[in-house]
Every structure is written in C-alpha cells, then in structure tokens.
Amino acid sequence: MIYQRMHKGRFLSRPNRFVAWVELEGQEILCHVKNTGRCRELLLPGTEVWLQQAEEGSSRKTAFDLIAVRKGERLINMDSQAPNRAAEEWLRSGGLFSAQGIPEQKLRLLKPECRYGASRFDFYLETETDRIFLEVKGVTLEEDGIVLFPDAPTQRGVKHLDGLCACLAKGFQACLLLVIQMEGVRCFRPNDRTHPAFGQALRRAAAQGVKLLAYDCRVTEDSMTIREPVPVELSSVCTASSAKGDCL
C-alpha cells in the first residue's frame, strides 16, 4: 500500500488520543492521529514522524494525518487502517496460501467486513475446498525486538477470538493475522501484562485450531507491505539467538 503527499515532521505533544501537535517546516500544526491506542512508547517529544497531507479542497478540520514514527533504527507505521489495507493486498496476491499449514489454492471469493453469528470479521474467503474467516490485528508495540498485542485492554479482541472459535465449530477455517507494522523483530507474544484475558483467549483459540499468523512489514516513509513470517510465542519464552529469534 502506498501513501501520497507525505511530509516529515517532529512530534511535540498529544492533547488527546485523536490529535497531536507536530512541528512541520518550522510551524506548529495540529494533525489527526490515525491510531487511538496509547502509543506512549512511540510518541515522544522530538521524535521524527511522517504525515500525510489531505487532498486539496478537503473540508477537514485537520490538514494532516500522522502515519509513521521513527523509533531508534525502525520506522513504525501507526496507521490503524493500514493493516487491513496491507492484508487485503497480501490475500489477493495469494499470501495466505503460502503460510504454514494452509495449502495453496485458488481464491474464489474475498469479502471484507463479513458478519457471522455475533461477530463481524475483517475478511471472509472461499477457495475450491475451504471457507475461511480471518481477523486482522495491527501490532505497533515493540520491546527489545519482541512485539506485543494489545497495547491496551481490548474486550473486542477477546470477542473476535471467541467468534473465530465458534466458526471452527460450524466447519469453517479460522485465522488470526497479526500484521506487525515494522520490520526485523524477534517474535510476537500476547501482552499478558496489559490484558491477561486476551492472552488466555489467544491460547484457547490456538488450542482449538484457530491458525495464528504473524507477519512483519516493510515500512517506508510512504508505504507498508507485508513481508515475512514472525514466530508466534505463547509460552512467554523467547531467545535472541537469531535475527528472527528462536521462541521455545
């Protein structure tokens, strides 16, 4: 996925979860933050950020959206809409069928925002042999090369996992795709410290047969593309013996 009209700025402050003050070309401007999560470890005063300018003639109250932030050597996309857009590109290119445990098949149907039972999932897919519900979660929280989700309690996330389990019981395939909005991490873990119930639901879903897929992304100042698989660690033990990590 590609962004247009991108500009580099410097983060100043975040009065609330929807807006931030950013220095852009010597001026302080108010911009929209496209992520309502906490992002406290990302949005630090003086940090380099990348903004997307609204289209000319727009009647918006803010003329820019905050899209990406520099954290050390990493550029992290924090646009909460980006994971679904990148996932749809990846799905249409056949990425799901090259993932571990899913045989390559011809995609016959890809339907975004599909309701089933009490849940609405990000995607519903059909192949010649399978019917698949897939939920996408974007991951931006990183600590020492380990990425964690969620960064705040999410009852909605727990509901989605329970809904995927219900789909399995009705004969569907069910997948959770964790789109890690950065590159070169060691492994993914559920953030039990922040929301133990989500970690419990994730482990329960995996035990029942929900496929957990985690992929990092190539992030540039004006793009984000799903790149390579990342180990999913559910037992909270991860070593740093390689670039990707060996999780036990």
mmCIF file of C-alpha atoms in Angstrom:
data_model
loop_
_atom_site.group_PDB
_atom_site.id
_atom_site.type_symbol
_atom_site.label_atom_id
_atom_site.label_comp_id
_atom_site.label_asym_id
_atom_site.label_seq_id
_atom_site.Cartn_x
_atom_site.Cartn_y
_atom_site.Cartn_z
ATOM 1 C CA MET A 1 0.000 0.000 0.000
ATOM 2 C CA ILE A 2 1.240 3.452 -0.974
ATOM 3 C CA TYR A 3 0.627 6.841 0.625
ATOM 4 C CA GLN A 4 0.603 10.103 -1.305
ATOM 5 C CA ARG A 5 1.554 13.654 -0.221
ATOM 6 C CA MET A 6 3.877 12.645 2.640
ATOM 7 C CA HIS A 7 5.846 15.124 4.799
ATOM 8 C CA LYS A 8 8.410 14.702 7.580
ATOM 9 C CA GLY A 9 7.800 16.479 10.875
ATOM 10 C CA ARG A 10 8.718 16.423 14.553
ATOM 11 C CA PHE A 11 6.273 15.275 17.233
ATOM 12 C CA LEU A 12 5.579 17.781 20.014
ATOM 13 C CA SER A 13 2.600 16.639 22.106
ATOM 14 C CA ARG A 14 -0.684 14.746 22.071
ATOM 15 C CA PRO A 15 -3.509 16.623 23.828
ATOM 16 C CA ASN A 16 -5.854 13.656 23.421
ATOM 17 C CA ARG A 17 -5.982 10.350 21.575
ATOM 18 C CA PHE A 18 -7.332 11.905 18.371
ATOM 19 C CA VAL A 19 -4.914 14.762 17.666
ATOM 20 C CA ALA A 20 -1.264 15.736 18.053
ATOM 21 C CA TRP A 21 0.837 18.858 17.737
ATOM 22 C CA VAL A 22 3.668 18.453 15.239
ATOM 23 C CA GLU A 23 6.362 20.827 14.029
ATOM 24 C CA LEU A 24 6.326 20.924 10.230
ATOM 25 C CA GLU A 25 8.658 23.230 8.299
ATOM 26 C CA GLY A 26 9.089 25.488 11.321
ATOM 27 C CA GLN A 27 5.394 25.743 12.144
ATOM 28 C CA GLU A 28 3.336 24.009 14.840
ATOM 29 C CA ILE A 29 0.323 22.272 13.307
ATOM 30 C CA LEU A 30 -2.489 20.181 14.719
ATOM 31 C CA CYS A 31 -2.867 16.824 12.946
ATOM 32 C CA HIS A 32 -5.151 13.824 13.215
ATOM 33 C CA VAL A 33 -3.686 10.698 14.858
ATOM 34 C CA LYS A 34 -4.810 7.610 12.919
ATOM 35 C CA ASN A 35 -4.422 5.361 15.951
ATOM 36 C CA THR A 36 -6.467 5.765 19.126
ATOM 37 C CA GLY A 37 -4.209 3.380 21.097
ATOM 38 C CA ARG A 38 -1.857 4.644 23.776
ATOM 39 C CA CYS A 39 1.356 4.564 21.672
ATOM 40 C CA ARG A 40 3.212 6.158 24.589
ATOM 41 C CA GLU A 41 6.485 4.466 23.707
ATOM 42 C CA LEU A 42 6.266 5.857 20.151
ATOM 43 C CA LEU A 43 5.049 9.422 20.509
ATOM 44 C CA LEU A 44 7.846 11.050 22.455
ATOM 45 C CA PRO A 45 8.647 14.776 22.192
ATOM 46 C CA GLY A 46 11.153 15.421 19.414
ATOM 47 C CA THR A 47 10.532 12.134 17.615
ATOM 48 C CA GLU A 48 10.584 12.115 13.798
ATOM 49 C CA VAL A 49 7.128 11.482 12.363
ATOM 50 C CA TRP A 50 5.653 11.229 8.891
ATOM 51 C CA LEU A 51 2.419 12.960 7.957
ATOM 52 C CA GLN A 52 0.007 12.555 5.068
ATOM 53 C CA GLN A 53 -1.498 15.764 3.747
ATOM 54 C CA ALA A 54 -5.212 15.743 2.984
ATOM 55 C CA GLU A 55 -6.296 16.139 -0.617
ATOM 56 C CA GLU A 56 -6.600 19.675 -1.905
ATOM 57 C CA GLY A 57 -10.039 21.140 -1.290
ATOM 58 C CA SER A 58 -10.758 18.906 1.704
ATOM 59 C CA SER A 59 -13.099 20.402 4.338
ATOM 60 C CA ARG A 60 -11.424 18.541 7.215
ATOM 61 C CA LYS A 61 -10.588 20.327 10.463
ATOM 62 C CA THR A 62 -7.015 18.996 10.312
ATOM 63 C CA ALA A 63 -4.960 19.077 7.131
ATOM 64 C CA PHE A 64 -2.624 16.194 8.047
ATOM 65 C CA ASP A 65 -2.756 12.614 9.372
ATOM 66 C CA LEU A 66 0.042 11.167 11.500
ATOM 67 C CA ILE A 67 1.058 7.928 9.750
ATOM 68 C CA ALA A 68 4.504 6.739 10.871
ATOM 69 C CA VAL A 69 7.091 7.361 13.573
ATOM 70 C CA ARG A 70 10.809 6.710 13.925
ATOM 71 C CA LYS A 71 11.813 4.572 16.931
ATOM 72 C CA GLY A 72 15.563 4.072 17.004
ATOM 73 C CA GLU A 73 16.520 2.416 13.723
ATOM 74 C CA ARG A 74 12.958 1.315 12.997
ATOM 75 C CA LEU A 75 10.286 3.163 11.102
ATOM 76 C CA ILE A 76 6.926 2.091 12.532
ATOM 77 C CA ASN A 77 3.630 2.598 10.760
ATOM 78 C CA MET A 78 0.945 3.501 13.333
ATOM 79 C CA ASP A 79 -1.997 3.997 10.982
ATOM 80 C CA SER A 80 -4.731 1.726 12.390
ATOM 81 C CA GLN A 81 -6.308 1.391 8.937
ATOM 82 C CA ALA A 82 -3.083 0.227 7.274
ATOM 83 C CA PRO A 83 -3.097 -3.436 8.476
ATOM 84 C CA ASN A 84 -6.396 -4.217 6.750
ATOM 85 C CA ARG A 85 -5.347 -2.490 3.548
ATOM 86 C CA ALA A 86 -1.998 -4.310 3.500
ATOM 87 C CA ALA A 87 -3.713 -7.585 4.423
ATOM 88 C CA GLU A 88 -6.155 -7.306 1.524
ATOM 89 C CA GLU A 89 -3.270 -6.806 -0.921
ATOM 90 C CA TRP A 90 -1.484 -9.807 0.626
ATOM 91 C CA LEU A 91 -4.578 -12.002 0.486
ATOM 92 C CA ARG A 92 -5.315 -11.130 -3.127
ATOM 93 C CA SER A 93 -1.733 -11.999 -4.056
ATOM 94 C CA GLY A 94 -2.118 -15.485 -2.532
ATOM 95 C CA GLY A 95 -0.080 -14.788 0.602
ATOM 96 C CA LEU A 96 -2.377 -16.741 2.902
ATOM 97 C CA PHE A 97 -1.956 -19.937 0.921
ATOM 98 C CA SER A 98 1.813 -19.855 1.239
ATOM 99 C CA ALA A 99 1.536 -19.518 5.021
ATOM 100 C CA GLN A 100 2.397 -22.504 7.177
ATOM 101 C CA GLY A 101 -0.319 -25.157 7.365
ATOM 102 C CA ILE A 102 -2.547 -23.736 4.617
ATOM 103 C CA PRO A 103 -2.266 -25.450 1.214
ATOM 104 C CA GLU A 104 -2.064 -23.255 -1.871
ATOM 105 C CA GLN A 105 -5.452 -22.928 -3.542
ATOM 106 C CA LYS A 106 -7.249 -20.667 -5.977
ATOM 107 C CA LEU A 107 -9.072 -17.827 -4.260
ATOM 108 C CA ARG A 108 -12.679 -17.685 -5.474
ATOM 109 C CA LEU A 109 -14.082 -15.066 -3.092
ATOM 110 C CA LEU A 110 -12.631 -12.382 -0.843
ATOM 111 C CA LYS A 111 -15.211 -10.369 1.074
ATOM 112 C CA PRO A 112 -14.165 -7.644 3.552
ATOM 113 C CA GLU A 113 -16.194 -6.872 6.673
ATOM 114 C CA CYS A 114 -18.256 -10.045 6.856
ATOM 115 C CA ARG A 115 -20.674 -10.732 9.705
ATOM 116 C CA TYR A 116 -21.186 -14.248 11.078
ATOM 117 C CA GLY A 117 -23.116 -15.010 14.239
ATOM 118 C CA ALA A 118 -22.464 -12.314 16.855
ATOM 119 C CA SER A 119 -19.187 -11.173 15.256
ATOM 120 C CA ARG A 120 -18.066 -9.186 12.250
ATOM 121 C CA PHE A 121 -14.730 -10.309 10.843
ATOM 122 C CA ASP A 122 -12.309 -8.395 8.657
ATOM 123 C CA PHE A 123 -12.381 -10.929 5.802
ATOM 124 C CA TYR A 124 -14.242 -13.968 4.553
ATOM 125 C CA LEU A 125 -12.520 -16.120 1.914
ATOM 126 C CA GLU A 126 -13.600 -19.063 -0.193
ATOM 127 C CA THR A 127 -11.464 -21.467 -2.192
ATOM 128 C CA GLU A 128 -12.410 -24.625 -4.054
ATOM 129 C CA THR A 129 -12.369 -26.567 -0.781
ATOM 130 C CA ASP A 130 -12.376 -24.171 2.178
ATOM 131 C CA ARG A 131 -14.397 -21.390 3.730
ATOM 132 C CA ILE A 132 -12.262 -19.142 5.912
ATOM 133 C CA PHE A 133 -12.938 -16.317 8.349
ATOM 134 C CA LEU A 134 -9.927 -14.110 9.011
ATOM 135 C CA GLU A 135 -9.470 -11.352 11.567
ATOM 136 C CA VAL A 136 -6.615 -8.817 11.328
ATOM 137 C CA LYS A 137 -4.858 -7.106 14.235
ATOM 138 C CA GLY A 138 -2.226 -4.421 13.773
ATOM 139 C CA VAL A 139 0.764 -4.569 16.125
ATOM 140 C CA THR A 140 2.844 -1.470 16.966
ATOM 141 C CA LEU A 141 4.136 -2.186 20.484
ATOM 142 C CA GLU A 142 7.766 -3.375 20.495
ATOM 143 C CA GLU A 143 10.092 -4.076 23.435
ATOM 144 C CA ASP A 144 13.668 -5.251 22.798
ATOM 145 C CA GLY A 145 12.700 -6.786 19.459
ATOM 146 C CA ILE A 146 9.623 -8.567 20.849
ATOM 147 C CA VAL A 147 6.251 -7.304 19.645
ATOM 148 C CA LEU A 148 3.164 -7.423 21.837
ATOM 149 C CA PHE A 149 -0.590 -7.106 21.410
ATOM 150 C CA PRO A 150 -2.666 -5.436 22.689
ATOM 151 C CA ASP A 151 -1.182 -2.161 23.955
ATOM 152 C CA ALA A 152 -4.428 -1.507 25.866
ATOM 153 C CA PRO A 153 -7.230 -3.796 27.133
ATOM 154 C CA THR A 154 -9.450 -4.957 24.252
ATOM 155 C CA GLN A 155 -12.682 -6.775 25.017
ATOM 156 C CA ARG A 156 -13.413 -6.503 21.293
ATOM 157 C CA GLY A 157 -10.282 -8.539 20.597
ATOM 158 C CA VAL A 158 -11.375 -11.231 23.031
ATOM 159 C CA LYS A 159 -14.808 -11.326 21.367
ATOM 160 C CA HIS A 160 -13.205 -11.769 17.940
ATOM 161 C CA LEU A 161 -11.154 -14.732 19.170
ATOM 162 C CA ASP A 162 -14.202 -16.375 20.699
ATOM 163 C CA GLY A 163 -16.045 -15.733 17.434
ATOM 164 C CA LEU A 164 -13.307 -17.440 15.427
ATOM 165 C CA CYS A 165 -13.621 -20.470 17.702
ATOM 166 C CA ALA A 166 -17.366 -20.513 17.053
ATOM 167 C CA CYS A 167 -16.661 -20.501 13.299
ATOM 168 C CA LEU A 168 -14.471 -23.588 13.695
ATOM 169 C CA ALA A 169 -17.307 -25.377 15.445
ATOM 170 C CA LYS A 170 -19.501 -24.764 12.378
ATOM 171 C CA GLY A 171 -16.974 -26.248 9.952
ATOM 172 C CA PHE A 172 -15.204 -23.081 8.777
ATOM 173 C CA GLN A 173 -11.464 -22.431 8.820
ATOM 174 C CA ALA A 174 -10.450 -19.572 11.124
ATOM 175 C CA CYS A 175 -7.304 -17.411 11.118
ATOM 176 C CA LEU A 176 -5.931 -14.504 13.100
ATOM 177 C CA LEU A 177 -3.452 -12.429 11.083
ATOM 178 C CA LEU A 178 -1.158 -10.263 13.200
ATOM 179 C CA VAL A 179 0.217 -7.507 10.962
ATOM 180 C CA ILE A 180 3.362 -6.197 12.650
ATOM 181 C CA GLN A 181 3.750 -2.626 11.438
ATOM 182 C CA MET A 182 7.554 -2.681 11.419
ATOM 183 C CA GLU A 183 10.436 -4.841 10.211
ATOM 184 C CA GLY A 184 13.016 -7.153 11.745
ATOM 185 C CA VAL A 185 11.508 -8.272 15.074
ATOM 186 C CA ARG A 186 12.299 -11.429 17.048
ATOM 187 C CA CYS A 187 8.886 -12.834 17.890
ATOM 188 C CA PHE A 188 5.286 -11.997 18.816
ATOM 189 C CA ARG A 189 3.770 -12.520 22.259
ATOM 190 C CA PRO A 190 0.360 -11.746 23.722
ATOM 191 C CA ASN A 191 0.593 -8.808 26.111
ATOM 192 C CA ASP A 192 -0.435 -10.632 29.283
ATOM 193 C CA ARG A 193 0.786 -7.740 31.412
ATOM 194 C CA THR A 194 -1.709 -5.331 29.879
ATOM 195 C CA HIS A 195 -4.666 -7.665 29.196
ATOM 196 C CA PRO A 196 -4.396 -11.206 30.636
ATOM 197 C CA ALA A 197 -7.842 -12.127 29.289
ATOM 198 C CA PHE A 198 -6.696 -11.555 25.707
ATOM 199 C CA GLY A 199 -3.681 -13.816 26.230
ATOM 200 C CA GLN A 200 -5.925 -16.508 27.668
ATOM 201 C CA ALA A 201 -8.352 -16.185 24.749
ATOM 202 C CA LEU A 202 -5.476 -16.343 22.238
ATOM 203 C CA ARG A 203 -4.087 -19.532 23.760
ATOM 204 C CA ARG A 204 -7.570 -21.039 23.923
ATOM 205 C CA ALA A 205 -8.199 -20.204 20.267
ATOM 206 C CA ALA A 206 -4.876 -21.706 19.197
ATOM 207 C CA ALA A 207 -5.625 -24.897 21.149
ATOM 208 C CA GLN A 208 -8.988 -25.217 19.387
ATOM 209 C CA GLY A 209 -7.437 -24.876 15.937
ATOM 210 C CA VAL A 210 -7.511 -21.180 15.056
ATOM 211 C CA LYS A 211 -4.421 -20.518 12.902
ATOM 212 C CA LEU A 212 -2.240 -17.742 14.302
ATOM 213 C CA LEU A 213 -0.189 -15.999 11.618
ATOM 214 C CA ALA A 214 2.201 -13.143 12.373
ATOM 215 C CA TYR A 215 3.986 -11.202 9.612
ATOM 216 C CA ASP A 216 6.243 -8.189 9.791
ATOM 217 C CA CYS A 217 6.085 -5.372 7.232
ATOM 218 C CA ARG A 218 8.433 -3.421 5.054
ATOM 219 C CA VAL A 219 7.729 0.158 6.161
ATOM 220 C CA THR A 220 8.977 3.219 4.322
ATOM 221 C CA GLU A 221 8.072 6.882 4.584
ATOM 222 C CA ASP A 222 5.257 6.366 2.075
ATOM 223 C CA SER A 223 4.393 2.649 2.064
ATOM 224 C CA MET A 224 3.738 -0.509 4.063
ATOM 225 C CA THR A 225 3.871 -4.043 2.638
ATOM 226 C CA ILE A 226 3.520 -7.390 4.411
ATOM 227 C CA ARG A 227 6.919 -9.074 4.282
ATOM 228 C CA GLU A 228 7.952 -12.203 6.239
ATOM 229 C CA PRO A 229 6.541 -14.527 8.935
ATOM 230 C CA VAL A 230 7.446 -13.933 12.570
ATOM 231 C CA PRO A 231 7.394 -16.665 15.266
ATOM 232 C CA VAL A 232 4.303 -16.620 17.492
ATOM 233 C CA GLU A 233 5.276 -17.311 21.104
ATOM 234 C CA LEU A 234 2.517 -18.301 23.511
ATOM 235 C CA SER A 235 4.636 -19.598 26.410
ATOM 236 C CA SER A 236 6.416 -16.268 27.026
ATOM 237 C CA VAL A 237 9.915 -17.639 26.428
ATOM 238 C CA CYS A 238 11.909 -16.093 23.581
ATOM 239 C CA THR A 239 15.663 -16.053 22.967
ATOM 240 C CA ALA A 240 17.735 -13.635 20.915
ATOM 241 C CA SER A 241 19.877 -16.234 19.149
ATOM 242 C CA SER A 242 18.972 -15.036 15.661
ATOM 243 C CA ALA A 243 17.612 -12.038 13.838
ATOM 244 C CA LYS A 244 14.112 -13.520 13.815
ATOM 245 C CA GLY A 245 14.529 -15.192 17.186
ATOM 246 C CA ASP A 246 14.076 -18.745 18.406
ATOM 247 C CA CYS A 247 10.954 -18.983 20.525
ATOM 248 C CA LEU A 248 10.533 -22.038 22.752
#
